[in-house]
Short mmCIF file of C-alpha atoms and ligand atoms in Angstrom, two decimals:
data_model
loop_
_atom_site.label_atom_id
_atom_site.label_comp_id
_atom_site.label_asym_id
_atom_site.label_seq_id
_atom_site.Cartn_x
_atom_site.Cartn_y
_atom_site.Cartn_z
CA UNK A 790 89.13 46.26 171.45
CA UNK A 791 87.01 45.68 174.55
CA UNK A 792 88.78 45.96 177.79
CA UNK A 793 89.04 42.89 180.02
CA UNK A 794 86.69 43.25 182.95
CA UNK A 795 88.70 44.31 185.99
CA UNK A 796 88.99 41.71 188.77
CA UNK A 797 87.08 42.70 191.90
CA UNK A 798 89.31 44.42 194.38
CA UNK A 799 91.09 42.08 196.80
CA UNK A 800 89.11 43.41 199.73
CA UNK A 801 85.71 42.53 198.10
CA UNK A 802 86.77 38.99 197.34
CA UNK A 803 87.89 38.46 200.92
CA UNK A 804 84.60 39.83 202.20
CA UNK A 805 82.60 37.58 199.84
CA UNK A 806 84.46 34.49 200.93
CA UNK A 807 83.97 35.41 204.60
CA UNK A 808 80.25 35.80 203.95
CA UNK A 809 80.13 32.39 202.22
CA UNK A 810 81.84 30.72 205.18
CA UNK A 811 79.45 32.41 207.61
CA UNK A 812 76.43 31.26 205.57
CA UNK A 813 77.72 27.68 205.48
CA UNK A 814 78.22 27.73 209.23
CA UNK A 815 74.72 29.11 209.78
CA UNK A 816 73.23 26.33 207.61
CA UNK A 817 75.23 23.70 209.51
CA UNK A 818 73.80 25.10 212.76
CA UNK A 819 70.24 24.74 211.41
CA UNK A 820 70.96 21.11 210.44
CA UNK A 821 72.32 20.41 213.92
CA UNK A 822 69.16 21.87 215.47
CA UNK A 823 66.98 19.57 213.37
CA UNK A 824 69.19 16.56 214.11
CA UNK A 825 68.96 17.14 217.86
CA UNK A 826 65.21 17.71 217.74
CA UNK A 827 65.62 21.29 219.00
CA UNK A 828 63.83 22.53 215.91
CA UNK A 829 61.42 20.63 213.67
CA UNK A 830 62.00 20.32 209.93
CA UNK A 831 58.59 21.87 209.43
CA UNK A 832 59.64 24.99 211.35
CA UNK A 833 62.74 25.28 209.16
CA UNK A 834 60.64 25.02 206.00
CA UNK A 835 58.28 27.72 207.28
CA UNK A 836 61.24 30.02 208.00
CA UNK A 837 62.55 29.37 204.47
CA UNK A 838 59.21 30.25 202.92
CA UNK A 839 58.98 33.46 204.96
CA UNK A 840 62.49 34.55 203.99
CA UNK A 841 63.73 32.87 200.82
CA UNK A 842 67.11 34.59 201.02
CA UNK A 843 67.64 33.81 204.69
CA UNK A 844 69.76 31.00 206.14
CA UNK A 845 66.94 28.44 205.96
CA UNK A 846 66.11 29.45 202.39
CA UNK A 847 69.68 28.61 201.41
CA UNK A 848 69.48 25.08 202.78
CA UNK A 849 69.14 22.31 200.23
CA UNK A 850 66.05 20.12 200.57
CA UNK A 851 68.33 17.07 200.62
CA UNK A 852 70.22 18.54 203.59
CA UNK A 853 67.04 19.24 205.52
CA UNK A 854 65.81 15.68 205.02
CA UNK A 855 69.05 13.96 205.98
CA UNK A 856 69.26 16.08 209.16
CA UNK A 857 66.14 14.30 210.36
CA UNK A 858 67.13 11.32 212.51
CA UNK A 859 66.33 8.03 210.75
CA UNK A 860 66.43 9.48 207.24
CA UNK A 861 69.53 8.17 205.54
CA UNK A 862 70.61 8.79 201.94
CA UNK A 863 68.53 5.94 200.48
CA UNK A 864 65.33 7.04 202.13
CA UNK A 865 66.06 10.69 201.34
CA UNK A 866 66.37 9.94 197.61
CA UNK A 867 63.12 7.98 197.72
CA UNK A 868 61.31 10.87 199.40
CA UNK A 869 62.75 13.45 196.95
CA UNK A 870 61.61 11.27 194.11
CA UNK A 871 58.12 10.85 195.57
CA UNK A 872 57.86 14.60 196.12
CA UNK A 873 59.16 15.41 192.63
CA UNK A 874 61.91 17.71 193.89
CA UNK A 875 65.31 17.93 192.20
CA UNK A 876 68.26 17.28 194.56
CA UNK A 877 69.82 20.66 193.75
CA UNK A 878 66.78 22.63 194.94
CA UNK A 879 67.25 24.89 197.92
CA UNK A 880 64.28 25.39 200.24
CA UNK A 881 63.98 29.02 199.18
CA UNK A 882 63.78 28.00 195.53
CA UNK A 883 60.99 25.43 195.78
CA UNK A 884 57.92 25.96 193.65
CA UNK A 885 54.56 26.38 195.36
CA UNK A 886 53.47 22.78 194.73
CA UNK A 887 56.82 21.32 195.75
CA UNK A 888 56.64 23.36 198.96
CA UNK A 889 53.14 22.11 199.68
CA UNK A 890 54.10 18.48 199.06
CA UNK A 891 57.15 18.80 201.30
CA UNK A 892 55.09 20.51 203.99
CA UNK A 893 52.46 17.74 203.84
CA UNK A 894 55.14 15.09 204.09
CA UNK A 895 56.83 16.73 207.09
CA UNK A 896 53.49 17.42 208.79
CA UNK A 897 52.34 13.79 208.47
CA UNK A 898 55.64 12.60 209.88
CA UNK A 899 55.36 14.96 212.85
CA UNK A 900 51.79 13.91 213.60
CA UNK A 901 52.59 10.24 213.30
CA UNK A 902 55.39 10.59 215.77
CA UNK A 903 53.47 12.71 218.22
CA UNK A 904 50.25 10.76 217.79
CA UNK A 905 51.79 7.43 218.55
CA UNK A 906 54.06 8.68 221.31
CA UNK A 907 56.88 6.25 221.79
CA UNK A 908 55.42 3.49 219.72
CA UNK A 909 58.51 2.43 217.92
CA UNK A 910 57.71 -1.24 218.17
CA UNK A 911 58.42 -2.99 214.90
CA UNK A 912 57.64 -6.60 214.13
CA UNK A 913 59.72 -8.26 211.45
CA UNK A 914 58.11 -11.33 209.96
CA UNK A 915 58.10 -13.09 206.61
CA UNK A 916 58.28 -16.46 204.97
CA UNK A 917 60.67 -19.14 206.12
CA UNK A 918 64.20 -18.79 204.70
CA UNK A 919 63.75 -15.16 203.65
CA UNK A 920 66.65 -14.12 205.88
CA UNK A 921 64.83 -12.55 208.85
CA UNK A 922 67.52 -13.78 211.22
CA UNK A 923 70.31 -12.23 209.12
CA UNK A 924 68.56 -8.88 208.90
CA UNK A 925 67.78 -8.90 212.64
CA UNK A 926 71.40 -9.87 213.39
CA UNK A 927 72.65 -7.00 211.24
CA UNK A 928 70.45 -4.59 213.19
CA UNK A 929 71.76 -5.96 216.51
CA UNK A 930 75.36 -5.44 215.36
CA UNK A 931 74.99 -2.05 213.71
CA UNK A 932 72.18 -0.22 215.46
CA UNK A 933 72.87 -0.51 219.18
CA UNK A 934 70.01 1.83 220.06
CA UNK A 935 67.47 -0.68 218.82
CA UNK A 936 66.53 -3.38 221.30
CA UNK A 937 66.26 -6.73 219.63
CA UNK A 938 63.86 -8.72 221.78
CA UNK A 939 65.20 -12.08 222.96
CA UNK A 940 62.53 -14.78 222.83
CA UNK A 941 62.01 -17.70 225.14
CA UNK A 942 61.86 -21.10 223.46
CA UNK A 943 61.45 -24.72 224.36
CA UNK A 944 63.66 -25.88 221.50
CA UNK A 945 67.15 -27.08 222.29
CA UNK A 946 70.09 -24.74 221.63
CA UNK A 947 71.92 -25.23 218.35
CA UNK A 948 75.66 -25.11 218.08
CA UNK A 949 76.95 -21.57 218.58
CA UNK A 950 73.74 -20.23 220.12
CA UNK A 951 74.16 -18.25 223.31
CA UNK A 952 71.71 -18.30 226.23
CA UNK A 953 70.18 -14.83 226.72
CA UNK A 954 71.42 -13.61 223.32
CA UNK A 955 70.00 -16.06 220.79
CA UNK A 956 67.14 -17.16 223.02
CA UNK A 957 66.25 -17.93 226.61
CA UNK A 958 66.22 -21.70 226.43
CA UNK A 959 63.60 -23.02 228.84
CA UNK A 960 61.86 -26.34 229.47
CA UNK A 961 58.14 -26.98 229.05
CA UNK A 962 57.37 -26.40 232.72
CA UNK A 963 59.06 -23.00 232.70
CA UNK A 964 57.27 -22.03 229.46
CA UNK A 965 53.94 -23.07 231.06
CA UNK A 966 54.77 -20.93 234.10
CA UNK A 967 55.58 -17.91 231.90
CA UNK A 968 52.25 -18.24 230.10
CA UNK A 969 50.34 -18.60 233.37
CA UNK A 970 52.11 -15.57 234.89
CA UNK A 971 51.23 -13.53 231.78
CA UNK A 972 54.91 -12.85 231.20
CA UNK A 973 54.66 -13.30 227.43
CA UNK A 974 53.42 -10.64 225.05
CA UNK A 975 52.67 -13.41 222.55
CA UNK A 976 53.65 -17.01 221.99
CA UNK A 977 53.19 -19.68 219.35
CA UNK A 978 54.05 -23.23 218.41
CA UNK A 979 56.35 -22.88 215.40
CA UNK A 980 56.84 -25.55 212.70
CA UNK A 981 54.61 -27.90 214.72
CA UNK A 982 57.50 -28.38 217.05
CA UNK A 983 58.66 -26.05 219.80
CA UNK A 984 57.06 -23.12 221.55
CA UNK A 985 58.46 -19.59 221.14
CA UNK A 986 57.37 -16.46 223.00
CA UNK A 987 58.25 -12.79 223.47
CA UNK A 988 58.93 -11.76 227.08
CA UNK A 989 56.71 -8.79 227.83
CA UNK A 990 58.77 -6.91 230.40
CA UNK A 991 61.89 -5.94 228.35
CA UNK A 992 59.63 -4.71 225.53
CA UNK A 993 57.52 -2.57 227.89
CA UNK A 994 60.58 -1.15 229.61
CA UNK A 995 62.34 -0.26 226.37
CA UNK A 996 59.27 1.45 224.94
CA UNK A 997 58.74 3.42 228.14
CA UNK A 998 62.39 4.52 227.95
CA UNK A 999 61.78 5.74 224.39
CA UNK A 1000 63.86 3.04 222.74
CA UNK A 1001 62.97 1.27 219.54
CA UNK A 1002 62.18 -2.40 219.82
CA UNK A 1003 62.35 -5.04 217.13
CA UNK A 1004 60.64 -8.41 217.33
CA UNK A 1005 61.76 -11.05 214.87
CA UNK A 1006 58.94 -13.57 215.13
CA UNK A 1007 56.72 -15.78 213.01
CA UNK A 1008 53.46 -14.81 211.30
CA UNK A 1009 51.21 -16.04 214.09
CA UNK A 1010 53.27 -13.97 216.53
CA UNK A 1011 52.98 -10.88 214.30
CA UNK A 1012 49.20 -11.25 214.26
CA UNK A 1013 49.09 -11.66 218.05
CA UNK A 1014 51.21 -8.51 218.57
CA UNK A 1015 48.88 -6.59 216.27
CA UNK A 1016 45.96 -7.59 218.48
CA UNK A 1017 47.79 -6.79 221.73
CA UNK A 1018 49.47 -3.58 220.56
CA UNK A 1019 47.71 -2.07 217.54
CA UNK A 1020 50.29 0.73 217.33
CA UNK A 1021 53.04 -1.76 216.43
CA UNK A 1022 54.32 -1.55 212.86
CA UNK A 1023 54.36 -4.81 211.00
CA UNK A 1024 57.09 -5.31 208.44
CA UNK A 1025 57.00 -8.17 205.96
CA UNK A 1026 60.36 -9.23 204.63
CA UNK A 1027 60.20 -10.43 201.02
CA UNK A 1028 62.65 -12.41 198.92
CA UNK A 1029 63.93 -10.57 195.81
CA UNK A 1030 61.96 -13.04 193.66
CA UNK A 1031 60.03 -16.30 193.87
CA UNK A 1032 62.92 -18.11 192.09
CA UNK A 1033 65.38 -16.83 194.66
CA UNK A 1034 63.07 -17.97 197.42
CA UNK A 1035 62.86 -21.46 195.95
CA UNK A 1036 66.65 -21.51 195.69
CA UNK A 1037 67.04 -20.49 199.34
CA UNK A 1038 64.42 -22.98 200.50
CA UNK A 1039 65.54 -26.07 198.68
CA UNK A 1040 68.83 -25.08 197.04
CA UNK A 1041 71.33 -26.91 199.18
CA UNK A 1042 68.80 -29.27 200.68
CA UNK A 1043 68.99 -33.00 200.88
CA UNK A 1044 65.31 -33.39 201.88
CA UNK A 1045 63.19 -35.61 199.61
CA UNK A 1046 60.90 -34.12 196.99
CA UNK A 1047 57.74 -34.54 199.11
CA UNK A 1048 59.34 -32.45 201.84
CA UNK A 1049 60.47 -29.88 199.25
CA UNK A 1050 56.96 -29.63 197.83
CA UNK A 1051 55.57 -29.19 201.34
CA UNK A 1052 58.01 -26.35 202.03
CA UNK A 1053 57.10 -24.55 198.82
CA UNK A 1054 53.42 -24.91 199.63
CA UNK A 1055 54.05 -23.38 203.07
CA UNK A 1056 56.07 -20.57 201.48
CA UNK A 1057 53.15 -19.74 199.15
CA UNK A 1058 50.78 -19.53 202.11
CA UNK A 1059 53.26 -17.41 204.03
CA UNK A 1060 53.74 -15.01 201.12
CA UNK A 1061 49.99 -14.56 200.89
CA UNK A 1062 50.06 -13.06 204.40
CA UNK A 1063 51.92 -9.96 203.21
CA UNK A 1064 48.66 -8.11 202.60
CA UNK A 1065 48.11 -7.98 206.36
CA UNK A 1066 51.32 -6.04 206.89
CA UNK A 1067 51.96 -2.29 207.07
CA UNK A 1068 55.24 -2.36 205.15
CA UNK A 1069 57.08 -4.66 202.78
CA UNK A 1070 60.86 -4.70 202.61
CA UNK A 1071 62.72 -6.69 199.96
CA UNK A 1072 65.74 -8.52 201.25
CA UNK A 1073 68.18 -8.36 198.34
CA UNK A 1074 70.95 -7.10 200.60
CA UNK A 1075 70.75 -7.62 204.38
CA UNK A 1076 72.40 -4.28 205.24
CA UNK A 1077 70.08 -2.31 202.99
CA UNK A 1078 67.00 -4.18 204.27
CA UNK A 1079 68.15 -3.56 207.86
CA UNK A 1080 68.43 0.15 207.22
CA UNK A 1081 64.95 0.25 205.73
CA UNK A 1082 63.54 -1.52 208.78
CA UNK A 1083 65.32 0.89 211.14
CA UNK A 1084 64.11 3.86 209.08
CA UNK A 1085 60.58 2.70 209.74
CA UNK A 1086 61.16 3.07 213.46
CA UNK A 1087 61.54 6.84 213.02
CA UNK A 1088 63.82 6.84 215.96
CA UNK A 1089 64.04 10.08 217.96
CA UNK A 1090 67.61 9.89 219.18
CA UNK A 1091 70.83 9.65 217.23
CA UNK A 1092 71.25 6.28 215.59
CA UNK A 1093 74.58 4.65 215.00
CA UNK A 1094 74.65 4.39 211.23
CA UNK A 1095 76.97 1.95 209.58
P1 LIG B 675 64.49 -20.93 214.90
O1 LIG B 675 64.12 -22.15 215.65
O2 LIG B 675 65.01 -21.24 213.52
O3 LIG B 675 65.44 -20.04 215.69
O4 LIG B 675 63.19 -20.06 214.69
C1 LIG B 675 62.07 -20.59 214.11
C2 LIG B 675 60.99 -19.55 213.93
O5 LIG B 675 60.50 -19.07 215.19
C3 LIG B 675 61.41 -18.28 213.17
O6 LIG B 675 60.46 -18.08 212.11
C4 LIG B 675 61.27 -17.17 214.18
O7 LIG B 675 60.85 -15.96 213.55
C5 LIG B 675 60.21 -17.71 215.09
N1 LIG B 675 60.28 -17.10 216.43
C6 LIG B 675 61.38 -16.81 217.16
N2 LIG B 675 61.05 -16.25 218.33
C7 LIG B 675 59.71 -16.16 218.33
C8 LIG B 675 58.75 -15.63 219.29
O8 LIG B 675 59.09 -15.14 220.35
N3 LIG B 675 57.45 -15.73 218.95
C9 LIG B 675 57.01 -16.25 217.78
N4 LIG B 675 55.71 -16.28 217.54
N5 LIG B 675 57.88 -16.75 216.85
C10 LIG B 675 59.19 -16.71 217.13
#
């Protein structure tokens, strides 16, 4: 009868568990370095390739990615999927091609960020009734590091709107003065009714201070920003489906059928503009859409994540 294998001596087990704790701590330190920007993710990958059994080699790819500011779990899973890397893979265990794909991804990210400096200006536009306001409001509430630009408008305040938070409500003369003094980054007449414009100074100041700025404006405004600041990223918010869009546009409406047809026609034209945009985000859930928009800002500092 074969003898049962003897348990390792007590002293070995204690040593092994101490070593495991030390390795976990060392990996946590690497993640903290990446999160603070002290070390780039690319440097960590290089260290892992040079020493597969070292601390960096023991780090999971998923952990490396989520240590990067602005990569949350959703984006991380998308990237892993795109790169064809299984979530259990440690950096030291990546195949040659996986390593190359990850390196390319991290290198492009680093260049984009360095190349564009502090250009984390994102414009959120999209068809009427797609929920831009809700997504922007969610970002204001949950991501305090992102400056949500407050527009000036000549329309009258609605119930519950707050001066300086919802808009700066101004009269025609003041709007004329702002245009003449070149105080607006862009402006447009929206819905053939009132004028809306983005005050230039808060945007410039925030970008200079390295903050991310979000403009929630109409399509004409998005085009104007593209001309004025080509480094801006344009995000087009889409409804989950055309049917859902129709429901949101005319669902609870009491307008007559001519007005409804006119709105749908406008929505079709607006949807056609998506080709001009850098990114498309589907608004099925405002919180998820908000996170995707913030991810696109590739913010340098620590973001408050909900
Ligand atoms: P509302 O009157 O419902 O608040 O906004 C009407 C439309 O004006 C929305 O589509 C919104 O995106 C757009 N808008 C708000 N502020 C600005 C702005 O500063 N510039 C431009 N071009 N459009 C804006």
